[in-house]
CSV table of C-alpha atoms and ligand atoms in Angstrom, one decimal:
chain,number,residue,atom,x,y,z
A,429,MET,CA,0.0,0.0,0.0
A,430,ASP,CA,2.9,2.4,0.8
A,431,LYS,CA,4.3,1.7,-2.7
A,432,ALA,CA,0.9,2.7,-4.2
A,433,LYS,CA,0.7,5.8,-2.1
A,434,GLN,CA,4.2,6.7,-3.1
A,435,GLU,CA,3.5,6.3,-6.8
A,436,ALA,CA,0.3,8.4,-6.5
A,437,GLY,CA,2.1,11.1,-4.5
A,438,TYR,CA,5.1,11.2,-6.9
A,439,ARG,CA,2.8,11.4,-10.0
A,440,ALA,CA,1.0,14.4,-8.5
A,441,ALA,CA,4.2,16.1,-7.6
A,442,ASP,CA,5.2,15.8,-11.3
A,443,GLN,CA,2.2,18.0,-12.2
A,444,VAL,CA,3.7,21.0,-10.3
A,445,ARG,CA,5.2,23.6,-12.5
A,446,ASP,CA,7.8,26.3,-11.8
A,447,GLY,CA,6.2,29.4,-10.2
A,448,MET,CA,3.1,27.6,-9.0
A,449,ILE,CA,1.4,28.3,-5.7
A,450,ILE,CA,0.0,25.0,-4.4
A,451,GLY,CA,-2.2,23.7,-1.7
A,452,ILE,CA,-0.6,21.1,0.5
A,453,GLY,CA,-3.0,18.5,1.9
A,454,THR,CA,-2.6,16.3,5.0
A,455,GLY,CA,-1.9,12.6,5.4
A,456,SER,CA,0.5,9.9,4.5
A,457,THR,CA,0.0,10.0,0.7
A,458,VAL,CA,0.5,13.7,0.5
A,459,LEU,CA,3.8,13.3,2.4
A,460,TYR,CA,5.1,11.4,-0.6
A,461,ALA,CA,4.1,14.2,-3.0
A,462,MET,CA,5.9,16.6,-0.7
A,463,GLU,CA,9.0,14.4,-0.7
A,464,ARG,CA,9.1,14.5,-4.5
A,465,ILE,CA,8.4,18.2,-4.7
A,466,SER,CA,11.2,18.8,-2.2
A,467,GLU,CA,13.5,16.7,-4.5
A,468,ARG,CA,12.4,18.7,-7.5
A,469,ILE,CA,13.1,22.0,-5.6
A,470,ARG,CA,16.7,20.8,-5.0
A,471,GLU,CA,17.4,19.2,-8.4
A,472,GLU,CA,15.4,21.5,-10.8
A,473,LYS,CA,15.5,24.7,-8.8
A,474,LEU,CA,11.7,24.7,-9.0
A,475,ALA,CA,10.3,27.8,-7.3
A,476,VAL,CA,7.0,26.9,-5.6
A,477,ALA,CA,5.2,28.0,-2.4
A,478,GLY,CA,2.6,26.0,-0.6
A,479,VAL,CA,-0.4,26.7,1.6
A,480,PRO,CA,-0.4,24.0,4.3
A,481,THR,CA,-3.7,22.5,5.5
A,482,SER,CA,-2.5,21.4,8.9
A,483,TYR,CA,0.3,21.7,11.4
A,484,GLN,CA,1.5,18.4,10.1
A,485,ALA,CA,1.8,19.7,6.5
A,486,ALA,CA,3.4,23.0,7.7
A,487,TYR,CA,6.1,21.4,9.8
A,488,ARG,CA,6.9,18.7,7.2
A,489,ALA,CA,7.1,21.4,4.5
A,490,VAL,CA,9.6,23.4,6.6
A,491,GLU,CA,11.7,20.3,7.1
A,492,MET,CA,11.6,19.5,3.4
A,493,GLY,CA,12.5,23.0,2.3
A,494,ILE,CA,9.1,23.8,0.7
A,495,MET,CA,8.4,27.5,1.1
A,496,LEU,CA,5.1,28.3,2.9
A,497,THR,CA,2.5,31.0,2.1
A,498,SER,CA,-1.1,31.6,3.1
A,499,LEU,CA,-4.6,32.0,1.5
A,500,ASP,CA,-4.4,35.6,2.6
A,501,ALA,CA,-1.4,36.2,0.4
A,502,HIS,CA,-2.8,33.9,-2.4
A,503,PRO,CA,-6.6,33.5,-2.3
A,504,LYS,CA,-6.3,31.6,-5.7
A,505,LEU,CA,-4.1,28.5,-5.9
A,506,ASP,CA,-2.8,26.9,-9.1
A,507,LEU,CA,-3.4,23.5,-7.8
A,508,ALA,CA,-3.9,21.5,-4.6
A,509,ILE,CA,-2.7,18.0,-3.8
A,510,ASP,CA,-4.6,16.0,-1.2
A,511,GLY,CA,-5.6,12.5,-0.1
A,512,ALA,CA,-9.0,11.0,0.6
A,513,ASP,CA,-10.5,8.3,2.8
A,514,GLN,CA,-13.1,7.2,0.2
A,515,ILE,CA,-13.8,8.3,-3.4
A,516,ASP,CA,-16.6,7.2,-5.7
A,517,PRO,CA,-16.7,7.1,-9.5
A,518,ALA,CA,-18.2,10.6,-9.7
A,519,LYS,CA,-15.1,11.9,-7.7
A,520,ARG,CA,-17.2,12.6,-4.6
A,521,MET,CA,-15.2,12.0,-1.4
A,522,ILE,CA,-15.0,11.5,2.3
A,523,LYS,CA,-12.0,13.2,3.9
A,524,GLY,CA,-11.0,14.1,7.5
A,525,ARG,CA,-9.4,11.0,9.0
A,526,GLY,CA,-6.6,13.4,10.0
A,527,ALA,CA,-9.1,16.0,11.2
A,528,ALA,CA,-7.8,18.5,8.6
A,529,HIS,CA,-10.8,18.6,6.3
A,530,LEU,CA,-11.9,22.2,7.2
A,531,ARG,CA,-8.7,23.7,6.0
A,532,GLU,CA,-8.5,21.1,3.2
A,533,LYS,CA,-11.9,22.2,1.9
A,534,CYS,CA,-10.8,25.9,2.0
A,535,VAL,CA,-7.7,25.0,0.0
A,536,ALA,CA,-9.6,22.8,-2.4
A,537,ASP,CA,-12.1,25.6,-3.0
A,538,ALA,CA,-9.3,28.1,-3.8
A,539,ALA,CA,-7.5,25.7,-6.2
A,540,GLU,CA,-7.9,25.8,-9.9
A,541,THR,CA,-7.1,22.1,-10.1
A,542,PHE,CA,-7.6,19.6,-7.2
A,543,ILE,CA,-5.4,16.6,-7.4
A,544,VAL,CA,-6.5,13.7,-5.2
A,545,VAL,CA,-3.9,11.0,-4.5
A,546,VAL,CA,-5.1,7.6,-3.3
A,547,ASP,CA,-4.3,3.9,-3.4
A,548,ASP,CA,-7.1,1.7,-4.8
A,549,SER,CA,-8.4,0.7,-1.3
A,550,LYS,CA,-10.0,4.2,-1.2
A,551,CYS,CA,-12.0,3.7,-4.4
A,552,VAL,CA,-15.6,2.6,-3.7
A,553,SER,CA,-18.8,2.4,-5.7
A,554,ILE,CA,-20.9,4.1,-2.9
A,555,LEU,CA,-19.5,6.3,-0.1
A,556,ASP,CA,-20.3,4.5,3.2
A,557,GLY,CA,-17.5,5.4,5.6
A,558,PRO,CA,-17.8,7.5,8.7
A,559,VAL,CA,-18.1,11.2,7.8
A,560,PRO,CA,-15.9,13.4,10.1
A,561,ILE,CA,-17.6,16.6,11.1
A,562,GLU,CA,-15.8,19.5,12.8
A,563,VAL,CA,-18.0,21.1,15.4
A,564,LEU,CA,-17.9,24.0,17.7
A,565,PRO,CA,-17.4,22.5,21.2
A,566,PHE,CA,-20.2,24.8,22.6
A,567,ALA,CA,-22.7,23.1,20.3
A,568,CYS,CA,-21.5,19.5,20.4
A,569,MET,CA,-24.5,17.9,22.0
A,570,PRO,CA,-27.1,19.7,19.9
A,571,VAL,CA,-25.2,18.8,16.7
A,572,ILE,CA,-25.1,15.1,17.8
A,573,LYS,CA,-28.9,15.2,18.1
A,574,ARG,CA,-29.3,16.8,14.7
A,575,ILE,CA,-27.1,14.2,13.2
A,576,ASN,CA,-29.3,11.5,14.7
A,577,ASP,CA,-32.3,13.4,13.1
A,578,LEU,CA,-30.5,13.1,9.7
A,579,GLY,CA,-30.3,9.3,10.2
A,580,GLY,CA,-26.7,9.2,11.4
A,581,SER,CA,-25.0,8.1,14.5
A,582,ALA,CA,-22.2,10.4,15.9
A,583,LEU,CA,-19.3,9.6,18.1
A,584,ILE,CA,-17.0,12.2,19.5
A,585,ARG,CA,-13.4,11.4,18.3
A,586,ASN,CA,-11.1,10.9,21.3
A,587,GLY,CA,-7.4,11.6,21.3
A,588,SER,CA,-4.5,9.4,21.8
A,589,GLY,CA,-1.8,11.0,23.9
A,590,LYS,CA,-4.5,13.0,25.6
A,591,ASP,CA,-7.7,12.1,27.6
A,592,GLY,CA,-10.9,13.3,26.1
A,593,PRO,CA,-11.8,14.7,22.7
A,594,VAL,CA,-9.4,15.4,19.8
A,595,ILE,CA,-9.0,19.1,19.4
A,596,SER,CA,-8.6,20.1,15.8
A,597,ASP,CA,-5.9,22.6,14.5
A,598,ASN,CA,-8.8,25.1,14.7
A,599,GLY,CA,-9.7,24.4,18.3
A,600,ASN,CA,-12.8,22.4,17.6
A,601,PHE,CA,-14.1,18.9,18.3
A,602,ILE,CA,-14.5,16.1,15.6
A,603,LEU,CA,-17.5,13.9,15.4
A,604,ASP,CA,-17.3,10.7,13.3
A,605,CYS,CA,-20.7,10.1,11.9
A,606,THR,CA,-22.0,6.9,10.2
A,607,PHE,CA,-24.9,7.1,7.8
A,608,GLY,CA,-24.6,3.7,6.1
A,609,GLU,CA,-24.6,3.9,2.3
A,610,ILE,CA,-24.7,7.6,1.3
A,611,ARG,CA,-27.1,7.6,-1.7
A,612,SER,CA,-27.1,11.4,-2.1
A,613,PRO,CA,-23.8,12.8,-0.8
A,614,GLU,CA,-24.6,16.3,-2.2
A,615,GLU,CA,-27.8,16.4,-0.2
A,616,LEU,CA,-26.2,15.1,3.0
A,617,GLU,CA,-23.3,17.6,2.7
A,618,GLN,CA,-25.8,20.4,2.5
A,619,ASN,CA,-28.0,19.1,5.3
A,620,ILE,CA,-25.0,18.8,7.6
A,621,ALA,CA,-23.8,22.3,6.6
A,622,ASN,CA,-27.3,23.7,7.6
A,623,VAL,CA,-26.9,22.6,11.3
A,624,PRO,CA,-25.8,25.5,13.5
A,625,GLY,CA,-22.5,24.6,15.3
A,626,VAL,CA,-21.2,22.5,12.4
A,627,VAL,CA,-18.0,24.1,11.2
A,628,GLU,CA,-17.4,21.7,8.2
A,629,SER,CA,-18.0,18.1,7.2
A,630,GLY,CA,-15.6,15.8,5.4
A,631,LEU,CA,-18.0,15.3,2.5
A,632,PHE,CA,-16.5,16.8,-0.6
A,633,THR,CA,-19.1,16.9,-3.4
A,634,ARG,CA,-18.7,20.3,-5.0
A,635,TYR,CA,-15.2,20.0,-6.6
A,636,THR,CA,-15.7,17.0,-9.0
A,637,GLY,CA,-15.4,19.2,-12.1
A,638,LYS,CA,-11.9,20.3,-11.2
A,639,THR,CA,-10.7,17.1,-9.5
A,640,MET,CA,-8.0,14.9,-11.1
A,641,VAL,CA,-7.7,11.5,-9.3
A,642,ILE,CA,-4.4,9.7,-9.3
A,643,VAL,CA,-4.7,6.1,-8.1
A,644,GLY,CA,-1.2,4.7,-7.3
A,645,ALA,CA,-0.4,1.3,-8.6
A,646,LYS,CA,1.2,-1.3,-6.3
A,647,LYS,CA,4.7,-2.1,-7.7
A,648,SER,CA,6.8,-5.0,-6.5
B,1884,5RP,C1,-6.8,14.3,6.5
B,1884,5RP,C2,-7.3,13.7,5.3
B,1884,5RP,C3,-6.4,12.8,4.5
B,1884,5RP,O1,-6.1,13.4,3.3
B,1884,5RP,C4,-7.0,11.4,4.3
B,1884,5RP,O2,-7.3,10.9,5.6
B,1884,5RP,C5,-6.1,10.5,3.6
B,1884,5RP,O3,-5.0,10.2,4.3
B,1884,5RP,P1,-3.9,9.1,3.9
B,1884,5RP,O4,-3.3,9.6,2.6
B,1884,5RP,O5,-2.9,9.1,5.1
B,1884,5RP,O6,-4.6,7.8,3.7
B,1884,5RP,O7,-8.4,13.9,4.8
B,1884,5RP,O8,-7.8,15.0,7.2
């Protein structure tokens, strides 16, 4: 699986052109893309700057010599590279295993092209995985109730290395919400967004038109 992730990440990194401002997603597959971008910066003297979607992405970019910038400086990005937890044939996705989907969605929205890097275990015919939802701690219980009303079941994500809830990079809680097979991801994304206290869900249904999916092949 790591080989497949590496292949996907490296192929995405090869789409980066000199002078581009790119969005840097979060997760293990994107780390491979960053590794290859860093190599290209050293070998080809590629000039790029990246908007990181998490502390993980920011710190790794610094270690790898990838210059950082922000959405304030660059509200439009040439491309963004990110992973996914599930993706369907229409390029609709569930993201947020790493609790970074809020910033990942801001970056995807700002990007002209959204490159999604996955291994084939992420490709499904119908989205059915848990949907991470970032919530304002103040409204956590009312949001859980409203998720139940929408036919879902919500669990507060707990930390490891800390007792109690995971706190996102934005200071919020994460709910992992199961809905079974998600027949209309667009409608569910909208219904979740309508709940007061929801900051952002990990359903990505609005960027299919600008999404390029790279599925890494396993190589021996
Ligand atoms: C983080 C994400 C990741 O992009 C997603 O979980 C995929 O991660 P990985 O490449 O490690 O499988 O959405 O919030």
